[in-house]
Each structure stands twice: as C-alpha cells, then as structure tokens.
C-alpha cells in the first residue's frame, strides 16, 4: 500500500470509525463503502485545428437513498476515478448532514481547461452531457460546478440536456448563470456558507473576527470569495493568498479584489506589488486565527500538520486534510470545521436553485443568504453539540450524523 494520502481510503476509514457508534453490520458498512452506480465515457471531440481528440470522463452516483444524486463536475488533467468516487461519497454525507433531500454524486473529465479554447471547452462540456445523458436528470442526478468548471460550462450542459430531451430542462443542472435559471447568490454560496460556520466557531472559541488573521489557499471561485468576504463581511485581515503557482504574504493585509485584478493580468497572484512571495507550504504554516484551504485534496497531511499554527481550520476544499493529519490537529487543539460541514453552502444553494426551477421562481439574493445562514448555523451547532456530547472530534461527529441519516433512509426503504 502506498504511503501517499489517498482520499478514497481516508473516506472509507472515516466511515469505519463511526460504524461502531451506529451499530452497522459488516454488510451495511460494505454497501456504504462502494458507489451504487458508475459510468465511464469516452468523448471524441473536434479540436480547433481539425483533429479529433479523445477525452475520458466519469460520473459516479454514490448513494441515492435520500433523493436524486447531486454533485459537481471537475475538469482536471489529473482526474482519477478513485478521487471522483471519494468526492461522490463526500457529497452523499454532505447532503445528508445539511438535511437536503438529495443523494451524492460527482463527475469528472480528464482534460486541462487552461490549454483549451472556449469552443473546445464547449464541445467537451456538451459531449460529456451526451455521454451521461441516460443516467442524469432533475429526478435522477443533477450536475453542478466544481474545480475548473463554471456557470458558462453549466449553461452549455443545461442546453445540451434540453436539446436531447426536446424541452427546456433548467432543473437538470445547477450553478447556471442567473439569466438561465441560476439562483441569485449561488456564485459565492460555498465561501459565504463557510463564513457563516466560521462565525459560529469564532464565537464559540471567543475569537473576535474584526482584524483576525486569515490565510486562504486557492484563488478559484471559492478561494477568491472566501478572501473577499473575510474582509467585506467581518473586517478580517487577509494576510496570505495563493494559487497553484504559489502564494503571497503581507503583514499589513491584502485586498483580494485588487489581487484578483493582478492575477487576471499576469496569470498568478505571485509578484503582487508590496507583498512577499511565499510557497503554498509556507502559507499553511502561518501564524493565523483562521486557515482556509480552498483548493484541492490532501494538502494537509502527516508531514506538515505539526507546522500548522491556526486556531480554526475551515475546510472549504473537499478532502483537504488527510487522515494522517487528524490526530495531530486534534492534539494541537485546532478547531476543525470539516469539509462536509464547512463547504455545504454550494450544494445548499444548488438545492435552492432546483426548488426555484421547479416552481419557476426567482428569489432575491438576500432571501437566499438568509436561508443559507440558517441552514449553516443549524448544521454547525448540530455537529458541535454531537462532538461535545459524545467526546468525538468534529469530523467524526459530522460523519456519524450524516451516515446515520443515510442508513435510516436505506432501512426505511428496505434496502438493508
Ligand atoms: N461542487 C460543489 C461541492 O463539492 C457543489 C455541488 C453542487 O452544487 O451540486 O459541494
């Protein structure tokens, strides 16, 4: 077995660790460790130079006991079926934890969007939907944005699905542009939801958010909005930011909007005037109150966990902390807001989008934010209470609550 962190193994182990408390039989535990359905697709795509290139994609529907499956689509050059499986499992626990009537899924296409033209990206997005058309739909499985996919990609996907079904099917995809049935407030929902949870955690720990020290790893949709809202909503000091090329640090605090302009013109946050260049590893080890990993999985692991100095670790990425880091963080007294709790804002507002599409409604942004805050607060306190009452860490508490709900639904449906 490799010593490299493996998200799928970690997710399965986490399940074992709460299986005892839930009194799961070995058969039920085994069922929960594998996806219910997986589809592999080969996508021949016409490239701009006239050639035809073959791309590979997957869709994993992990568990649908609680409702139609839900989860994003990642476009990434190093995508693997194993990581998609793990992420589909995380979606299942995430939807259950936040009491959404949805199961969990995830999809991916192995491709590098940074090397594709706009038209090539469109053809891949449409080909992917043609490939998985038979198993998705508003009552089956509803894709959404994830790493390197965005509202434009969702618009193409919704359009392709609608063409194939012969009618407008806005509810087949979420995370769409607002002019095409997307929900107000979906664009920053993951980051905003995360901050609603951080606010509760900060109160619990007696940390005043004004001028608190924040570092954010990742500067995609989630990372950017996490940094922007830190300053805008709570007056925090954003000391460090990073992207896949590296990071920047300023003791005086950074202006995320201005850094975004710099990234747009130079391709990276690096070399931002007045800031010091740092590595992604340096960023994780900074002396901050709140550390927000908002990029990819396994960035905090057994090798670097002991260097963390933060008081709150708010996991806006999916699976940023490997299992090998868990006890180290616990012993250091770091308050972890686990991914399935912290980053639930995205799928919560996706669910609101589905409801609006079904009834042809368009809610105001403020309405969406108020409902999102209520759901995040409820979920945060249910996890915290469970963790304190049962003397387990926040991740175990979140998993136990979530898996318990999925098991109950499977029992009520007589699947087990
Ligand atoms: N990709 C997001 C996540 O990992 C959102 C999924 C969705 O909206 O369905 O939670």
PDB file of C-alpha atoms in Angstrom, residues 201-391:
ATOM      1  CA  UNK A 201     -16.925  28.732  15.568  1.00  0.00           C
ATOM      2  CA  UNK A 202     -15.233  32.045  16.337  1.00  0.00           C
ATOM      3  CA  UNK A 203     -17.978  32.906  18.830  1.00  0.00           C
ATOM      4  CA  UNK A 204     -17.603  29.501  20.447  1.00  0.00           C
ATOM      5  CA  UNK A 205     -13.836  29.978  20.828  1.00  0.00           C
ATOM      6  CA  UNK A 206     -14.042  33.636  21.836  1.00  0.00           C
ATOM      7  CA  UNK A 207     -12.210  34.913  18.740  1.00  0.00           C
ATOM      8  CA  UNK A 208     -13.287  38.376  17.589  1.00  0.00           C
ATOM      9  CA  UNK A 209     -13.415  38.354  13.790  1.00  0.00           C
ATOM     10  CA  UNK A 210     -12.584  42.036  13.292  1.00  0.00           C
ATOM     11  CA  UNK A 211      -8.872  42.239  12.409  1.00  0.00           C
ATOM     12  CA  UNK A 212      -8.458  38.472  12.932  1.00  0.00           C
ATOM     13  CA  UNK A 213      -5.659  36.962  10.830  1.00  0.00           C
ATOM     14  CA  UNK A 214      -6.742  34.885   7.826  1.00  0.00           C
ATOM     15  CA  UNK A 215      -4.867  32.862   5.178  1.00  0.00           C
ATOM     16  CA  UNK A 216      -6.594  31.341   2.141  1.00  0.00           C
ATOM     17  CA  UNK A 217      -5.068  28.638  -0.052  1.00  0.00           C
ATOM     18  CA  UNK A 218      -6.507  28.598  -3.591  1.00  0.00           C
ATOM     19  CA  UNK A 219      -7.808  31.514  -5.630  1.00  0.00           C
ATOM     20  CA  UNK A 220     -10.526  29.932  -7.762  1.00  0.00           C
ATOM     21  CA  UNK A 221     -14.197  30.780  -7.251  1.00  0.00           C
ATOM     22  CA  UNK A 222     -14.266  29.514  -3.654  1.00  0.00           C
ATOM     23  CA  UNK A 223     -10.869  30.856  -2.531  1.00  0.00           C
ATOM     24  CA  UNK A 224     -11.412  34.284  -4.045  1.00  0.00           C
ATOM     25  CA  UNK A 225     -14.827  34.733  -2.442  1.00  0.00           C
ATOM     26  CA  UNK A 226     -13.580  33.362   0.889  1.00  0.00           C
ATOM     27  CA  UNK A 227     -10.893  36.068   0.935  1.00  0.00           C
ATOM     28  CA  UNK A 228     -13.221  38.775  -0.352  1.00  0.00           C
ATOM     29  CA  UNK A 229     -15.922  38.012   2.242  1.00  0.00           C
ATOM     30  CA  UNK A 230     -13.361  37.789   5.073  1.00  0.00           C
ATOM     31  CA  UNK A 231     -12.640  41.459   4.571  1.00  0.00           C
ATOM     32  CA  UNK A 232     -16.058  42.622   3.423  1.00  0.00           C
ATOM     33  CA  UNK A 233     -18.315  40.819   5.925  1.00  0.00           C
ATOM     34  CA  UNK A 234     -16.146  40.733   9.020  1.00  0.00           C
ATOM     35  CA  UNK A 235     -13.223  43.138   8.576  1.00  0.00           C
ATOM     36  CA  UNK A 236     -10.639  40.343   8.916  1.00  0.00           C
ATOM     37  CA  UNK A 237      -7.058  40.880   7.820  1.00  0.00           C
ATOM     38  CA  UNK A 238      -6.240  38.653   4.835  1.00  0.00           C
ATOM     39  CA  UNK A 239      -2.526  38.027   5.374  1.00  0.00           C
ATOM     40  CA  UNK A 240      -1.895  35.469   2.656  1.00  0.00           C
ATOM     41  CA  UNK A 241      -3.377  34.138  -0.583  1.00  0.00           C
ATOM     42  CA  UNK A 242      -2.187  31.573  -3.089  1.00  0.00           C
ATOM     43  CA  UNK A 243      -2.914  29.754  -6.336  1.00  0.00           C
ATOM     44  CA  UNK A 244      -1.397  26.693  -7.995  1.00  0.00           C
ATOM     45  CA  UNK A 245       1.763  28.681  -8.869  1.00  0.00           C
ATOM     46  CA  UNK A 246       2.469  29.879  -5.297  1.00  0.00           C
ATOM     47  CA  UNK A 247       1.421  32.446  -2.721  1.00  0.00           C
ATOM     48  CA  UNK A 248       1.822  35.979  -1.407  1.00  0.00           C
ATOM     49  CA  UNK A 249       2.032  37.405   2.110  1.00  0.00           C
ATOM     50  CA  UNK A 250       1.598  40.868   3.568  1.00  0.00           C
ATOM     51  CA  UNK A 251       1.579  41.620   7.310  1.00  0.00           C
ATOM     52  CA  UNK A 252      -0.472  44.761   6.582  1.00  0.00           C
ATOM     53  CA  UNK A 253      -3.187  42.659   4.875  1.00  0.00           C
ATOM     54  CA  UNK A 254      -4.107  42.133   1.219  1.00  0.00           C
ATOM     55  CA  UNK A 255      -7.004  43.491  -0.826  1.00  0.00           C
ATOM     56  CA  UNK A 256      -8.451  40.351  -2.524  1.00  0.00           C
ATOM     57  CA  UNK A 257     -10.209  42.380  -5.235  1.00  0.00           C
ATOM     58  CA  UNK A 258      -7.016  44.090  -6.238  1.00  0.00           C
ATOM     59  CA  UNK A 259      -5.066  40.807  -6.127  1.00  0.00           C
ATOM     60  CA  UNK A 260      -7.722  39.336  -8.435  1.00  0.00           C
ATOM     61  CA  UNK A 261      -7.039  42.120 -10.970  1.00  0.00           C
ATOM     62  CA  UNK A 262      -3.312  41.320 -10.738  1.00  0.00           C
ATOM     63  CA  UNK A 263      -4.000  37.610 -11.336  1.00  0.00           C
ATOM     64  CA  UNK A 264      -6.183  38.430 -14.320  1.00  0.00           C
ATOM     65  CA  UNK A 265      -3.414  40.436 -15.982  1.00  0.00           C
ATOM     66  CA  UNK A 266      -0.386  38.274 -15.000  1.00  0.00           C
ATOM     67  CA  UNK A 267      -1.868  34.765 -14.685  1.00  0.00           C
ATOM     68  CA  UNK A 268      -0.978  34.370 -10.984  1.00  0.00           C
ATOM     69  CA  UNK A 269      -1.207  36.031  -7.580  1.00  0.00           C
ATOM     70  CA  UNK A 270       2.623  35.838  -7.412  1.00  0.00           C
ATOM     71  CA  UNK A 271       4.696  39.028  -7.605  1.00  0.00           C
ATOM     72  CA  UNK A 272       1.844  41.161  -6.329  1.00  0.00           C
ATOM     73  CA  UNK A 273       3.309  44.624  -5.648  1.00  0.00           C
ATOM     74  CA  UNK A 274       4.084  45.244  -1.972  1.00  0.00           C
ATOM     75  CA  UNK A 275       3.680  41.571  -0.949  1.00  0.00           C
ATOM     76  CA  UNK A 276       6.262  38.886  -0.295  1.00  0.00           C
ATOM     77  CA  UNK A 277       6.199  35.715  -2.444  1.00  0.00           C
ATOM     78  CA  UNK A 278       5.740  32.540  -0.387  1.00  0.00           C
ATOM     79  CA  UNK A 279       5.093  28.875  -1.184  1.00  0.00           C
ATOM     80  CA  UNK A 280       1.818  27.057  -0.641  1.00  0.00           C
ATOM     81  CA  UNK A 281       3.535  25.112   2.163  1.00  0.00           C
ATOM     82  CA  UNK A 282       4.637  28.383   3.882  1.00  0.00           C
ATOM     83  CA  UNK A 283       1.053  29.621   3.719  1.00  0.00           C
ATOM     84  CA  UNK A 284      -0.285  26.601   5.617  1.00  0.00           C
ATOM     85  CA  UNK A 285       2.230  27.149   8.425  1.00  0.00           C
ATOM     86  CA  UNK A 286       1.485  30.856   9.030  1.00  0.00           C
ATOM     87  CA  UNK A 287       0.539  32.170  12.455  1.00  0.00           C
ATOM     88  CA  UNK A 288      -3.136  32.944  11.780  1.00  0.00           C
ATOM     89  CA  UNK A 289      -6.507  32.668  13.512  1.00  0.00           C
ATOM     90  CA  UNK A 290      -8.286  31.159  10.515  1.00  0.00           C
ATOM     91  CA  UNK A 291      -6.739  28.982   7.821  1.00  0.00           C
ATOM     92  CA  UNK A 292      -8.904  28.218   4.792  1.00  0.00           C
ATOM     93  CA  UNK A 293      -7.768  25.526   2.354  1.00  0.00           C
ATOM     94  CA  UNK A 294      -9.906  26.199  -0.735  1.00  0.00           C
ATOM     95  CA  UNK A 295      -8.100  24.261  -3.457  1.00  0.00           C
ATOM     96  CA  UNK A 296      -7.507  20.538  -3.822  1.00  0.00           C
ATOM     97  CA  UNK A 297      -7.483  17.458  -1.591  1.00  0.00           C
ATOM     98  CA  UNK A 298      -4.753  16.166   0.769  1.00  0.00           C
ATOM     99  CA  UNK A 299      -2.830  19.440   1.153  1.00  0.00           C
ATOM    100  CA  UNK A 300      -2.658  18.986   4.944  1.00  0.00           C
ATOM    101  CA  UNK A 301      -1.156  15.636   5.841  1.00  0.00           C
ATOM    102  CA  UNK A 302       1.022  13.764   8.320  1.00  0.00           C
ATOM    103  CA  UNK A 303       4.125  15.572   7.016  1.00  0.00           C
ATOM    104  CA  UNK A 304       3.039  19.171   7.507  1.00  0.00           C
ATOM    105  CA  UNK A 305       0.195  19.065  10.082  1.00  0.00           C
ATOM    106  CA  UNK A 306       2.539  19.687  13.002  1.00  0.00           C
ATOM    107  CA  UNK A 307       3.585  23.011  11.451  1.00  0.00           C
ATOM    108  CA  UNK A 308       0.064  24.469  11.423  1.00  0.00           C
ATOM    109  CA  UNK A 309      -0.411  27.374  13.829  1.00  0.00           C
ATOM    110  CA  UNK A 310      -4.008  28.323  13.098  1.00  0.00           C
ATOM    111  CA  UNK A 311      -6.794  28.228  15.694  1.00  0.00           C
ATOM    112  CA  UNK A 312      -9.581  27.408  13.216  1.00  0.00           C
ATOM    113  CA  UNK A 313      -9.151  25.209  10.144  1.00  0.00           C
ATOM    114  CA  UNK A 314     -12.112  25.888   7.843  1.00  0.00           C
ATOM    115  CA  UNK A 315     -12.157  23.267   5.089  1.00  0.00           C
ATOM    116  CA  UNK A 316     -13.694  24.919   2.056  1.00  0.00           C
ATOM    117  CA  UNK A 317     -11.988  22.441  -0.308  1.00  0.00           C
ATOM    118  CA  UNK A 318     -13.207  18.852  -0.455  1.00  0.00           C
ATOM    119  CA  UNK A 319     -10.895  16.485   1.442  1.00  0.00           C
ATOM    120  CA  UNK A 320      -8.042  18.968   2.123  1.00  0.00           C
ATOM    121  CA  UNK A 321      -6.969  17.128   5.294  1.00  0.00           C
ATOM    122  CA  UNK A 322      -5.597  13.594   5.021  1.00  0.00           C
ATOM    123  CA  UNK A 323      -6.468  11.139   7.790  1.00  0.00           C
ATOM    124  CA  UNK A 324      -2.795  11.049   8.809  1.00  0.00           C
ATOM    125  CA  UNK A 325      -3.129  14.686   9.964  1.00  0.00           C
ATOM    126  CA  UNK A 326      -6.296  14.253  12.026  1.00  0.00           C
ATOM    127  CA  UNK A 327      -4.837  13.329  15.428  1.00  0.00           C
ATOM    128  CA  UNK A 328      -2.010  15.822  15.101  1.00  0.00           C
ATOM    129  CA  UNK A 329      -4.510  18.645  14.568  1.00  0.00           C
ATOM    130  CA  UNK A 330      -6.694  17.386  17.413  1.00  0.00           C
ATOM    131  CA  UNK A 331      -3.741  17.228  19.826  1.00  0.00           C
ATOM    132  CA  UNK A 332      -2.733  20.742  18.825  1.00  0.00           C
ATOM    133  CA  UNK A 333      -6.219  21.915  19.805  1.00  0.00           C
ATOM    134  CA  UNK A 334      -7.028  23.213  16.309  1.00  0.00           C
ATOM    135  CA  UNK A 335     -10.785  23.588  15.807  1.00  0.00           C
ATOM    136  CA  UNK A 336     -11.537  21.833  12.518  1.00  0.00           C
ATOM    137  CA  UNK A 337     -14.716  22.690  10.601  1.00  0.00           C
ATOM    138  CA  UNK A 338     -14.783  19.579   8.399  1.00  0.00           C
ATOM    139  CA  UNK A 339     -15.372  19.864   4.653  1.00  0.00           C
ATOM    140  CA  UNK A 340     -18.810  18.245   4.559  1.00  0.00           C
ATOM    141  CA  UNK A 341     -19.956  20.857   7.073  1.00  0.00           C
ATOM    142  CA  UNK A 342     -17.918  23.887   6.016  1.00  0.00           C
ATOM    143  CA  UNK A 343     -18.371  23.784   2.240  1.00  0.00           C
ATOM    144  CA  UNK A 344     -22.042  22.735   2.192  1.00  0.00           C
ATOM    145  CA  UNK A 345     -23.123  26.252   1.111  1.00  0.00           C
ATOM    146  CA  UNK A 346     -22.596  25.420  -2.565  1.00  0.00           C
ATOM    147  CA  UNK A 347     -24.909  22.444  -2.656  1.00  0.00           C
ATOM    148  CA  UNK A 348     -27.400  24.115  -0.301  1.00  0.00           C
ATOM    149  CA  UNK A 349     -27.884  26.979  -2.773  1.00  0.00           C
ATOM    150  CA  UNK A 350     -27.872  24.457  -5.642  1.00  0.00           C
ATOM    151  CA  UNK A 351     -30.817  22.840  -3.877  1.00  0.00           C
ATOM    152  CA  UNK A 352     -32.500  26.265  -3.624  1.00  0.00           C
ATOM    153  CA  UNK A 353     -31.871  26.624  -7.369  1.00  0.00           C
ATOM    154  CA  UNK A 354     -33.605  23.291  -8.048  1.00  0.00           C
ATOM    155  CA  UNK A 355     -36.625  24.390  -5.991  1.00  0.00           C
ATOM    156  CA  UNK A 356     -36.811  27.739  -7.841  1.00  0.00           C
ATOM    157  CA  UNK A 357     -36.535  25.987 -11.233  1.00  0.00           C
ATOM    158  CA  UNK A 358     -39.293  23.565 -10.330  1.00  0.00           C
ATOM    159  CA  UNK A 359     -41.681  26.417  -9.442  1.00  0.00           C
ATOM    160  CA  UNK A 360     -40.349  28.965 -11.983  1.00  0.00           C
ATOM    161  CA  UNK A 361     -39.404  31.286  -9.124  1.00  0.00           C
ATOM    162  CA  UNK A 362     -36.558  33.770  -8.782  1.00  0.00           C
ATOM    163  CA  UNK A 363     -35.645  34.506  -5.183  1.00  0.00           C
ATOM    164  CA  UNK A 364     -33.872  37.707  -4.147  1.00  0.00           C
ATOM    165  CA  UNK A 365     -30.192  37.364  -3.236  1.00  0.00           C
ATOM    166  CA  UNK A 366     -30.858  38.467   0.347  1.00  0.00           C
ATOM    167  CA  UNK A 367     -33.552  35.779   0.738  1.00  0.00           C
ATOM    168  CA  UNK A 368     -31.067  33.146  -0.414  1.00  0.00           C
ATOM    169  CA  UNK A 369     -28.426  34.412   2.018  1.00  0.00           C
ATOM    170  CA  UNK A 370     -30.815  34.398   4.986  1.00  0.00           C
ATOM    171  CA  UNK A 371     -31.898  30.804   4.278  1.00  0.00           C
ATOM    172  CA  UNK A 372     -28.284  29.766   3.726  1.00  0.00           C
ATOM    173  CA  UNK A 373     -27.184  31.267   7.031  1.00  0.00           C
ATOM    174  CA  UNK A 374     -29.983  29.469   8.866  1.00  0.00           C
ATOM    175  CA  UNK A 375     -29.007  26.095   7.385  1.00  0.00           C
ATOM    176  CA  UNK A 376     -25.278  26.562   8.035  1.00  0.00           C
ATOM    177  CA  UNK A 377     -25.880  27.622  11.642  1.00  0.00           C
ATOM    178  CA  UNK A 378     -28.148  24.650  12.302  1.00  0.00           C
ATOM    179  CA  UNK A 379     -25.660  22.200  10.812  1.00  0.00           C
ATOM    180  CA  UNK A 380     -22.692  23.737  12.658  1.00  0.00           C
ATOM    181  CA  UNK A 381     -24.428  23.533  16.040  1.00  0.00           C
ATOM    182  CA  UNK A 382     -25.724  20.013  15.484  1.00  0.00           C
ATOM    183  CA  UNK A 383     -22.151  18.856  14.766  1.00  0.00           C
ATOM    184  CA  UNK A 384     -20.621  20.815  17.647  1.00  0.00           C
ATOM    185  CA  UNK A 385     -23.241  19.527  20.112  1.00  0.00           C
ATOM    186  CA  UNK A 386     -22.749  15.940  18.965  1.00  0.00           C
ATOM    187  CA  UNK A 387     -18.994  16.265  19.219  1.00  0.00           C
ATOM    188  CA  UNK A 388     -19.098  17.709  22.756  1.00  0.00           C
ATOM    189  CA  UNK A 389     -21.729  15.262  23.983  1.00  0.00           C
ATOM    190  CA  UNK A 390     -20.044  12.151  22.581  1.00  0.00           C
ATOM    191  CA  UNK A 391     -16.429  13.322  23.032  1.00  0.00           C
TER     192      UNK A 391
END
